[in-house]
């Protein structure tokens, strides 16, 4: 068993993902009290520090960290934000995290591996300069790196593509896999183009297998049995008005649900189109990307045509949890707080799959990735 530290921990879904693999959490940090409340209810608070990462000192950290993970805020990298990138107040907190890693390196206790997770906009932010700056800093600290895209839809019925940067100390990869250049679901053209534009960086290709094509779990199977008299369900009048206001393409999707297509259920977001708010349905049998409940377009709704009457309600906290692969996570908070915690988190089976195959050899359970010898830069002070 090896230790790991979880930064930007939220409600602890990275911990949920990696502890069953043999990683033992020795430190967790997040700034949000509402998420910390849920984290403590699940794991206790022995290793949790609730503070701005800017206020965390190297002395606050355990000396022997095998893996450090950072699911840093996405708002400045996403379409929902102002695209300030890593110069922004929120997403820019990746730099204090890297300062902590640098401090550990200077003490001679550099983590064996690092895992960064964020929206795919991280790849293109400031035309790739933001990601390039992070990768350059990691190279100076002595880490070789792999970049992958993993979509939650391969593991759960939720569309959630995320960019992952996987970094391993170069002394732990004496024989690392060079880049193949192949275009795959894990490493599509945008990632390959980024790597080609940065030939001076120590990119490697960790031996990840082909991920599942799609999960076998259906959207209908994760739904709660919400009583018909629950206040969550919209009134028939509101449902009728919403459907009537849809454009013809989305009304036809509602008609398909009524005919029993896609098990009679779908998810809907409300969008502002041409100055008015309208409902838009997905037609691929999965939920859209979960988000936090702030903002009118962030809440996701269930459209249920399994009964004689079409019904609409917001997804529940338990449904958010199941869509992140957290079926056994205890929820004792209200719906909106649960949506905040799970909507701003990671997909458990996606992270578990990635960490297992990328870093399993660090636990001694997988052999070192071996291929042609690559030369990596010596670690320098950052």
Coordinates of N, CA and C in Angstrom, one line a residue, residues 134-291:
X134 N 2.2 24.3 -17.6 CA 2.2 23.3 -16.5 C 3.1 22.2 -16.8
X135 N 3.1 21.7 -18.1 CA 4.0 20.6 -18.5 C 5.5 21.0 -18.3
X136 N 5.8 22.2 -18.7 CA 7.2 22.7 -18.5 C 7.6 22.7 -17.1
X137 N 6.7 23.2 -16.2 CA 7.0 23.2 -14.8 C 7.2 21.8 -14.3
X138 N 6.4 20.8 -14.7 CA 6.6 19.4 -14.3 C 7.9 18.9 -14.8
X139 N 8.3 19.2 -16.0 CA 9.6 18.7 -16.5 C 10.7 19.2 -15.7
X140 N 10.7 20.5 -15.3 CA 11.7 21.1 -14.4 C 11.8 20.4 -13.1
X141 N 10.7 19.9 -12.6 CA 10.6 19.2 -11.4 C 11.0 17.7 -11.5
X142 N 11.3 17.2 -12.7 CA 11.8 15.9 -12.9 C 10.7 14.9 -13.3
X143 N 9.6 15.3 -13.8 CA 8.5 14.4 -14.2 C 8.3 14.2 -15.7
X144 N 8.2 13.0 -16.1 CA 7.8 12.7 -17.5 C 6.3 12.6 -17.5
X145 N 5.6 12.9 -18.6 CA 4.2 13.1 -18.6 C 3.5 12.4 -19.8
X146 N 2.3 12.0 -19.5 CA 1.4 11.5 -20.5 C 0.1 12.3 -20.4
X147 N -0.6 12.5 -21.5 CA -1.8 13.3 -21.5 C -2.9 12.4 -22.2
X148 N -4.0 12.3 -21.5 CA -5.1 11.5 -22.0 C -6.5 12.2 -21.9
X149 N -7.4 11.7 -22.7 CA -8.8 12.1 -22.6 C -9.6 10.9 -22.2
X150 N -10.3 11.0 -21.1 CA -11.2 9.9 -20.6 C -12.6 10.4 -20.5
X151 N -13.6 9.7 -21.0 CA -15.0 10.1 -21.0 C -15.7 9.2 -20.0
X152 N -16.4 9.8 -19.1 CA -17.2 9.0 -18.1 C -18.2 8.1 -18.8
X153 N -18.7 8.4 -20.0 CA -19.7 7.6 -20.7 C -19.2 6.2 -21.0
X154 N -17.9 6.0 -20.9 CA -17.4 4.7 -21.1 C -17.6 3.8 -19.9
X155 N -18.0 4.4 -18.8 CA -18.1 3.7 -17.5 C -19.5 3.8 -16.8
X156 N -20.1 5.0 -17.1 CA -21.4 5.3 -16.5 C -22.3 6.0 -17.5
X157 N -23.6 6.1 -17.3 CA -24.5 6.7 -18.3 C -24.5 8.2 -18.2
X158 N -23.3 8.8 -18.3 CA -23.1 10.3 -18.3 C -22.0 10.7 -19.2
X159 N -22.3 11.7 -20.0 CA -21.3 12.3 -20.9 C -20.4 13.3 -20.1
X160 N -19.1 12.9 -19.9 CA -18.3 13.8 -19.1 C -16.8 13.6 -19.6
X161 N -16.4 14.2 -20.7 CA -15.1 14.1 -21.2 C -14.1 14.9 -20.3
X162 N -13.0 14.4 -19.9 CA -12.1 15.1 -19.1 C -10.7 14.9 -19.5
X163 N -9.8 15.9 -19.4 CA -8.4 15.8 -19.7 C -7.6 15.4 -18.5
X164 N -6.7 14.5 -18.6 CA -5.9 14.0 -17.5 C -4.4 14.2 -17.9
X165 N -3.7 14.8 -17.0 CA -2.2 14.8 -17.1 C -1.6 13.9 -16.1
X166 N -0.9 12.9 -16.6 CA -0.3 11.8 -15.7 C 1.2 12.1 -15.7
X167 N 1.7 12.3 -14.5 CA 3.1 12.6 -14.4 C 3.8 11.6 -13.5
X168 N 4.9 11.1 -13.9 CA 5.7 10.1 -13.1 C 7.2 10.5 -13.0
X169 N 7.8 10.5 -11.8 CA 9.2 10.8 -11.7 C 10.0 10.0 -12.7
X170 N 10.9 10.7 -13.4 CA 11.6 10.1 -14.4 C 12.5 8.9 -14.0
X171 N 13.0 9.0 -12.7 CA 13.8 7.9 -12.2 C 13.0 6.6 -11.9
X172 N 11.7 6.7 -12.0 CA 10.9 5.5 -11.8 C 10.5 4.9 -13.2
X173 N 10.9 5.6 -14.2 CA 10.6 5.1 -15.6 C 11.9 5.0 -16.3
X174 N 12.8 4.1 -15.9 CA 14.1 4.0 -16.6 C 13.9 3.6 -18.1
X175 N 12.9 2.9 -18.4 CA 12.6 2.5 -19.8 C 11.2 2.9 -20.1
X176 N 11.0 4.1 -20.6 CA 9.6 4.6 -20.7 C 9.2 4.4 -22.2
X177 N 7.9 4.4 -22.3 CA 7.3 4.3 -23.7 C 7.3 5.6 -24.4
X178 N 8.0 5.6 -25.6 CA 7.9 6.8 -26.4 C 6.6 7.0 -27.1
X179 N 6.3 8.1 -27.6 CA 5.1 8.4 -28.2 C 4.9 7.6 -29.5
X180 N 3.8 7.0 -29.7 CA 3.5 6.3 -30.9 C 3.0 7.2 -32.0
X181 N 2.3 8.2 -31.6 CA 1.6 9.1 -32.5 C 0.3 8.6 -33.0
X182 N -0.2 7.4 -32.6 CA -1.4 6.9 -33.0 C -2.6 7.7 -32.5
X183 N -3.6 7.9 -33.3 CA -4.8 8.6 -32.8 C -5.8 7.5 -32.3
X184 N -6.2 7.8 -31.0 CA -7.1 6.8 -30.3 C -8.1 7.7 -29.5
X185 N -9.0 7.0 -28.9 CA -10.0 7.7 -28.1 C -9.3 8.4 -26.9
X186 N -8.3 7.7 -26.3 CA -7.5 8.2 -25.2 C -6.6 9.4 -25.6
X187 N -6.1 9.3 -26.8 CA -5.2 10.4 -27.3 C -5.6 10.8 -28.7
X188 N -6.6 11.6 -28.8 CA -7.1 12.1 -30.1 C -6.2 13.1 -30.7
X189 N -6.5 13.6 -31.8 CA -5.6 14.5 -32.6 C -5.3 15.8 -31.8
X190 N -6.2 16.3 -31.1 CA -5.8 17.6 -30.4 C -4.7 17.3 -29.4
X191 N -4.7 16.2 -28.7 CA -3.6 15.9 -27.8 C -2.3 15.6 -28.6
X192 N -2.4 14.9 -29.7 CA -1.2 14.6 -30.5 C -0.6 15.9 -31.1
X193 N -1.5 16.8 -31.5 CA -1.0 18.1 -32.1 C -0.3 18.9 -31.0
X194 N -0.8 18.9 -29.8 CA -0.2 19.6 -28.7 C 1.2 19.0 -28.4
X195 N 1.3 17.7 -28.4 CA 2.6 17.1 -28.1 C 3.6 17.4 -29.2
X196 N 3.2 17.4 -30.5 CA 4.0 17.8 -31.6 C 4.6 19.2 -31.5
X197 N 3.7 20.1 -30.9 CA 4.1 21.5 -30.8 C 5.1 21.7 -29.6
X198 N 5.3 20.6 -28.8 CA 6.2 20.8 -27.7 C 7.2 19.6 -27.7
X199 N 8.1 19.5 -28.7 CA 9.0 18.4 -28.8 C 10.1 18.4 -27.7
X200 N 10.2 19.5 -27.0 CA 11.3 19.6 -25.9 C 10.8 19.0 -24.6
X201 N 9.5 18.7 -24.5 CA 8.9 18.2 -23.2 C 9.0 16.7 -23.1
X202 N 9.2 16.2 -21.9 CA 9.4 14.7 -21.8 C 8.1 13.9 -21.8
X203 N 7.4 13.9 -22.9 CA 6.2 13.1 -23.0 C 6.5 11.6 -23.2
X204 N 5.7 10.8 -22.5 CA 5.8 9.4 -22.6 C 4.4 8.9 -22.9
X205 N 4.3 7.6 -23.2 CA 3.0 7.0 -23.5 C 2.9 5.8 -22.5
X206 N 2.2 6.0 -21.4 CA 2.0 4.9 -20.5 C 1.2 3.8 -21.1
X207 N 1.4 2.6 -20.8 CA 0.7 1.4 -21.5 C -0.7 1.2 -21.0
X208 N -1.6 2.2 -21.4 CA -3.0 2.1 -21.1 C -3.7 1.2 -22.1
X209 N -4.5 0.2 -21.6 CA -5.3 -0.6 -22.6 C -6.4 0.2 -23.2
X210 N -7.1 -0.4 -24.1 CA -8.2 0.2 -24.8 C -9.4 0.3 -23.7
X211 N -9.9 1.5 -23.5 CA -11.0 1.6 -22.5 C -12.3 1.0 -23.0
X212 N -13.3 0.7 -22.2 CA -14.6 0.2 -22.7 C -15.2 1.1 -23.7
X213 N -15.9 0.5 -24.6 CA -16.6 1.3 -25.6 C -17.7 2.1 -25.0
X214 N -18.5 1.5 -24.1 CA -19.6 2.1 -23.5 C -20.0 1.3 -22.3
X215 N -20.6 1.9 -21.3 CA -21.0 1.2 -20.1 C -22.3 0.4 -20.4
X216 N -22.5 -0.6 -19.6 CA -23.7 -1.4 -19.7 C -24.9 -0.9 -18.9
X217 N -24.6 0.1 -17.9 CA -25.6 0.6 -17.1 C -26.4 1.6 -17.9
X218 N -27.7 1.5 -17.7 CA -28.6 2.4 -18.4 C -29.1 3.6 -17.5
X219 N -29.5 4.7 -18.2 CA -30.0 5.8 -17.4 C -31.2 5.4 -16.6
X220 N -32.1 4.6 -17.1 CA -33.3 4.2 -16.3 C -32.9 3.4 -15.1
X221 N -31.8 2.7 -15.1 CA -31.5 1.8 -14.0 C -30.9 2.6 -12.8
X222 N -30.5 3.9 -13.0 CA -29.9 4.6 -11.9 C -30.9 5.6 -11.3
X223 N -32.2 5.6 -11.8 CA -33.1 6.6 -11.3 C -33.8 6.2 -10.0
X224 N -34.0 7.2 -9.2 CA -34.8 7.0 -7.9 C -36.3 6.8 -8.2
X225 N -36.9 6.1 -7.3 CA -38.4 6.0 -7.4 C -39.0 7.1 -6.6
X226 N -39.1 8.3 -7.3 CA -39.7 9.5 -6.6 C -41.2 9.4 -6.7
X227 N -41.9 9.5 -5.5 CA -43.3 9.4 -5.5 C -44.0 10.4 -6.4
X228 N -45.1 10.0 -7.0 CA -45.8 10.9 -8.0 C -46.3 12.2 -7.3
X229 N -46.5 12.2 -6.0 CA -47.0 13.4 -5.4 C -45.8 14.2 -4.8
X230 N -44.6 13.9 -5.1 CA -43.4 14.7 -4.7 C -43.4 16.1 -5.3
X231 N -43.0 17.1 -4.5 CA -43.0 18.4 -5.0 C -41.9 18.6 -6.1
X232 N -41.0 17.6 -6.2 CA -40.0 17.7 -7.3 C -40.6 17.7 -8.7
X233 N -41.7 17.0 -8.8 CA -42.3 16.9 -10.2 C -42.9 18.2 -10.5
X234 N -42.7 18.7 -11.8 CA -43.4 19.9 -12.3 C -44.9 19.6 -12.4
X235 N -45.6 20.8 -12.4 CA -47.1 20.7 -12.6 C -47.3 20.3 -14.1
X236 N -48.5 19.7 -14.3 CA -48.8 19.3 -15.7 C -48.8 20.6 -16.7
X237 N -49.2 21.7 -16.1 CA -49.2 22.9 -16.9 C -47.8 23.3 -17.3
X238 N -46.9 23.3 -16.4 CA -45.5 23.7 -16.6 C -44.9 22.7 -17.6
X239 N -45.2 21.4 -17.5 CA -44.7 20.4 -18.5 C -45.2 20.7 -19.8
X240 N -46.5 21.0 -20.0 CA -47.1 21.3 -21.3 C -46.5 22.5 -21.9
X241 N -46.3 23.6 -21.1 CA -45.7 24.8 -21.6 C -44.3 24.6 -22.1
X242 N -43.5 23.8 -21.3 CA -42.1 23.5 -21.7 C -42.0 22.8 -23.0
X243 N -42.8 21.7 -23.2 CA -42.8 21.0 -24.4 C -43.2 21.8 -25.6
X244 N -44.3 22.6 -25.4 CA -44.8 23.4 -26.4 C -43.8 24.4 -26.9
X245 N -42.9 24.9 -26.0 CA -41.9 25.9 -26.3 C -40.7 25.4 -27.0
X246 N -40.5 24.0 -27.0 CA -39.4 23.4 -27.6 C -39.4 23.6 -29.1
X247 N -38.2 23.5 -29.7 CA -38.2 23.5 -31.2 C -38.6 22.2 -31.7
X248 N -39.0 22.0 -32.9 CA -39.6 20.8 -33.4 C -38.6 19.6 -33.2
X249 N -37.3 19.8 -33.3 CA -36.4 18.6 -33.2 C -36.5 18.0 -31.8
X250 N -36.6 18.9 -30.8 CA -36.6 18.4 -29.4 C -38.0 17.9 -29.0
X251 N -39.1 18.5 -29.6 CA -40.4 17.9 -29.4 C -40.5 16.5 -30.0
X252 N -39.8 16.3 -31.1 CA -39.9 14.9 -31.6 C -39.2 13.9 -30.7
X253 N -38.1 14.4 -30.0 CA -37.5 13.5 -29.0 C -38.4 13.2 -27.9
X254 N -39.2 14.1 -27.5 CA -40.2 13.8 -26.4 C -41.2 12.8 -27.0
X255 N -41.7 12.9 -28.2 CA -42.6 12.0 -28.8 C -42.0 10.6 -28.9
X256 N -40.7 10.5 -29.1 CA -40.0 9.2 -29.1 C -40.0 8.6 -27.8
X257 N -39.8 9.4 -26.7 CA -39.9 8.8 -25.4 C -41.3 8.3 -25.1
X258 N -42.3 9.0 -25.5 CA -43.6 8.5 -25.3 C -43.9 7.2 -26.0
X259 N -43.2 7.0 -27.1 CA -43.4 5.7 -27.8 C -42.5 4.6 -27.2
X260 N -41.8 4.9 -26.2 CA -41.0 3.9 -25.5 C -39.6 3.8 -25.9
X261 N -39.1 4.7 -26.8 CA -37.7 4.7 -27.1 C -36.9 5.1 -25.9
X262 N -35.6 4.5 -25.9 CA -34.7 4.8 -24.9 C -35.3 4.6 -23.5
X263 N -36.1 3.5 -23.4 CA -36.7 3.1 -22.1 C -37.6 4.2 -21.5
X264 N -38.0 5.2 -22.4 CA -39.0 6.2 -22.0 C -38.5 7.3 -21.1
X265 N -37.1 7.4 -21.0 CA -36.6 8.5 -20.1 C -35.4 9.2 -20.9
X266 N -35.3 10.5 -20.5 CA -34.2 11.3 -21.1 C -33.9 12.4 -20.1
X267 N -32.8 13.1 -20.4 CA -32.4 14.3 -19.6 C -32.5 15.5 -20.4
X268 N -32.8 16.6 -19.7 CA -33.0 17.9 -20.4 C -32.3 19.0 -19.7
X269 N -31.7 19.9 -20.4 CA -31.2 21.2 -19.9 C -32.1 22.3 -20.4
X270 N -32.2 23.4 -19.7 CA -32.8 24.6 -20.2 C -31.8 25.6 -20.7
X271 N -32.0 26.0 -22.0 CA -31.0 26.9 -22.6 C -31.7 28.2 -23.1
X272 N -31.0 29.2 -23.1 CA -31.5 30.5 -23.7 C -31.2 30.5 -25.2
X273 N -32.2 30.5 -26.0 CA -32.1 30.6 -27.4 C -32.9 31.7 -28.0
X274 N -32.3 32.6 -28.7 CA -33.0 33.7 -29.3 C -33.8 34.5 -28.2
X275 N -33.2 34.7 -27.1 CA -33.8 35.5 -26.0 C -34.8 34.8 -25.2
X276 N -35.1 33.5 -25.4 CA -36.0 32.9 -24.5 C -35.5 31.5 -24.1
X277 N -36.0 31.1 -22.9 CA -35.5 29.8 -22.3 C -36.3 28.7 -22.8
X278 N -35.6 27.7 -23.4 CA -36.3 26.5 -23.9 C -35.6 25.2 -23.4
X279 N -36.4 24.1 -23.4 CA -35.8 22.8 -23.0 C -35.2 22.1 -24.2
X280 N -34.1 21.5 -23.9 CA -33.4 20.7 -24.9 C -33.0 19.3 -24.4
X281 N -33.4 18.3 -25.1 CA -33.3 16.9 -24.7 C -32.1 16.2 -25.3
X282 N -31.4 15.3 -24.6 CA -30.4 14.4 -25.2 C -31.1 13.3 -25.8
X283 N -30.6 12.7 -26.9 CA -31.2 11.6 -27.5 C -30.3 10.3 -27.6
X284 N -29.3 10.3 -26.7 CA -28.3 9.2 -26.7 C -28.4 8.3 -25.5
X285 N -29.4 8.3 -24.8 CA -29.7 7.4 -23.7 C -28.8 7.6 -22.5
X286 N -28.1 8.7 -22.4 CA -27.3 9.0 -21.2 C -27.6 10.4 -20.8
X287 N -27.1 10.7 -19.5 CA -27.3 12.1 -19.0 C -26.2 13.0 -19.6
X288 N -26.5 14.3 -19.6 CA -25.5 15.2 -19.9 C -24.5 15.4 -18.8
X289 N -23.4 16.2 -19.0 CA -22.4 16.4 -18.0 C -23.0 17.0 -16.8
X290 N -22.8 16.4 -15.6 CA -23.3 17.0 -14.4 C -22.5 18.2 -14.1
X291 N -23.3 19.2 -13.5 CA -22.6 20.5 -13.1 C -23.2 20.8 -11.7

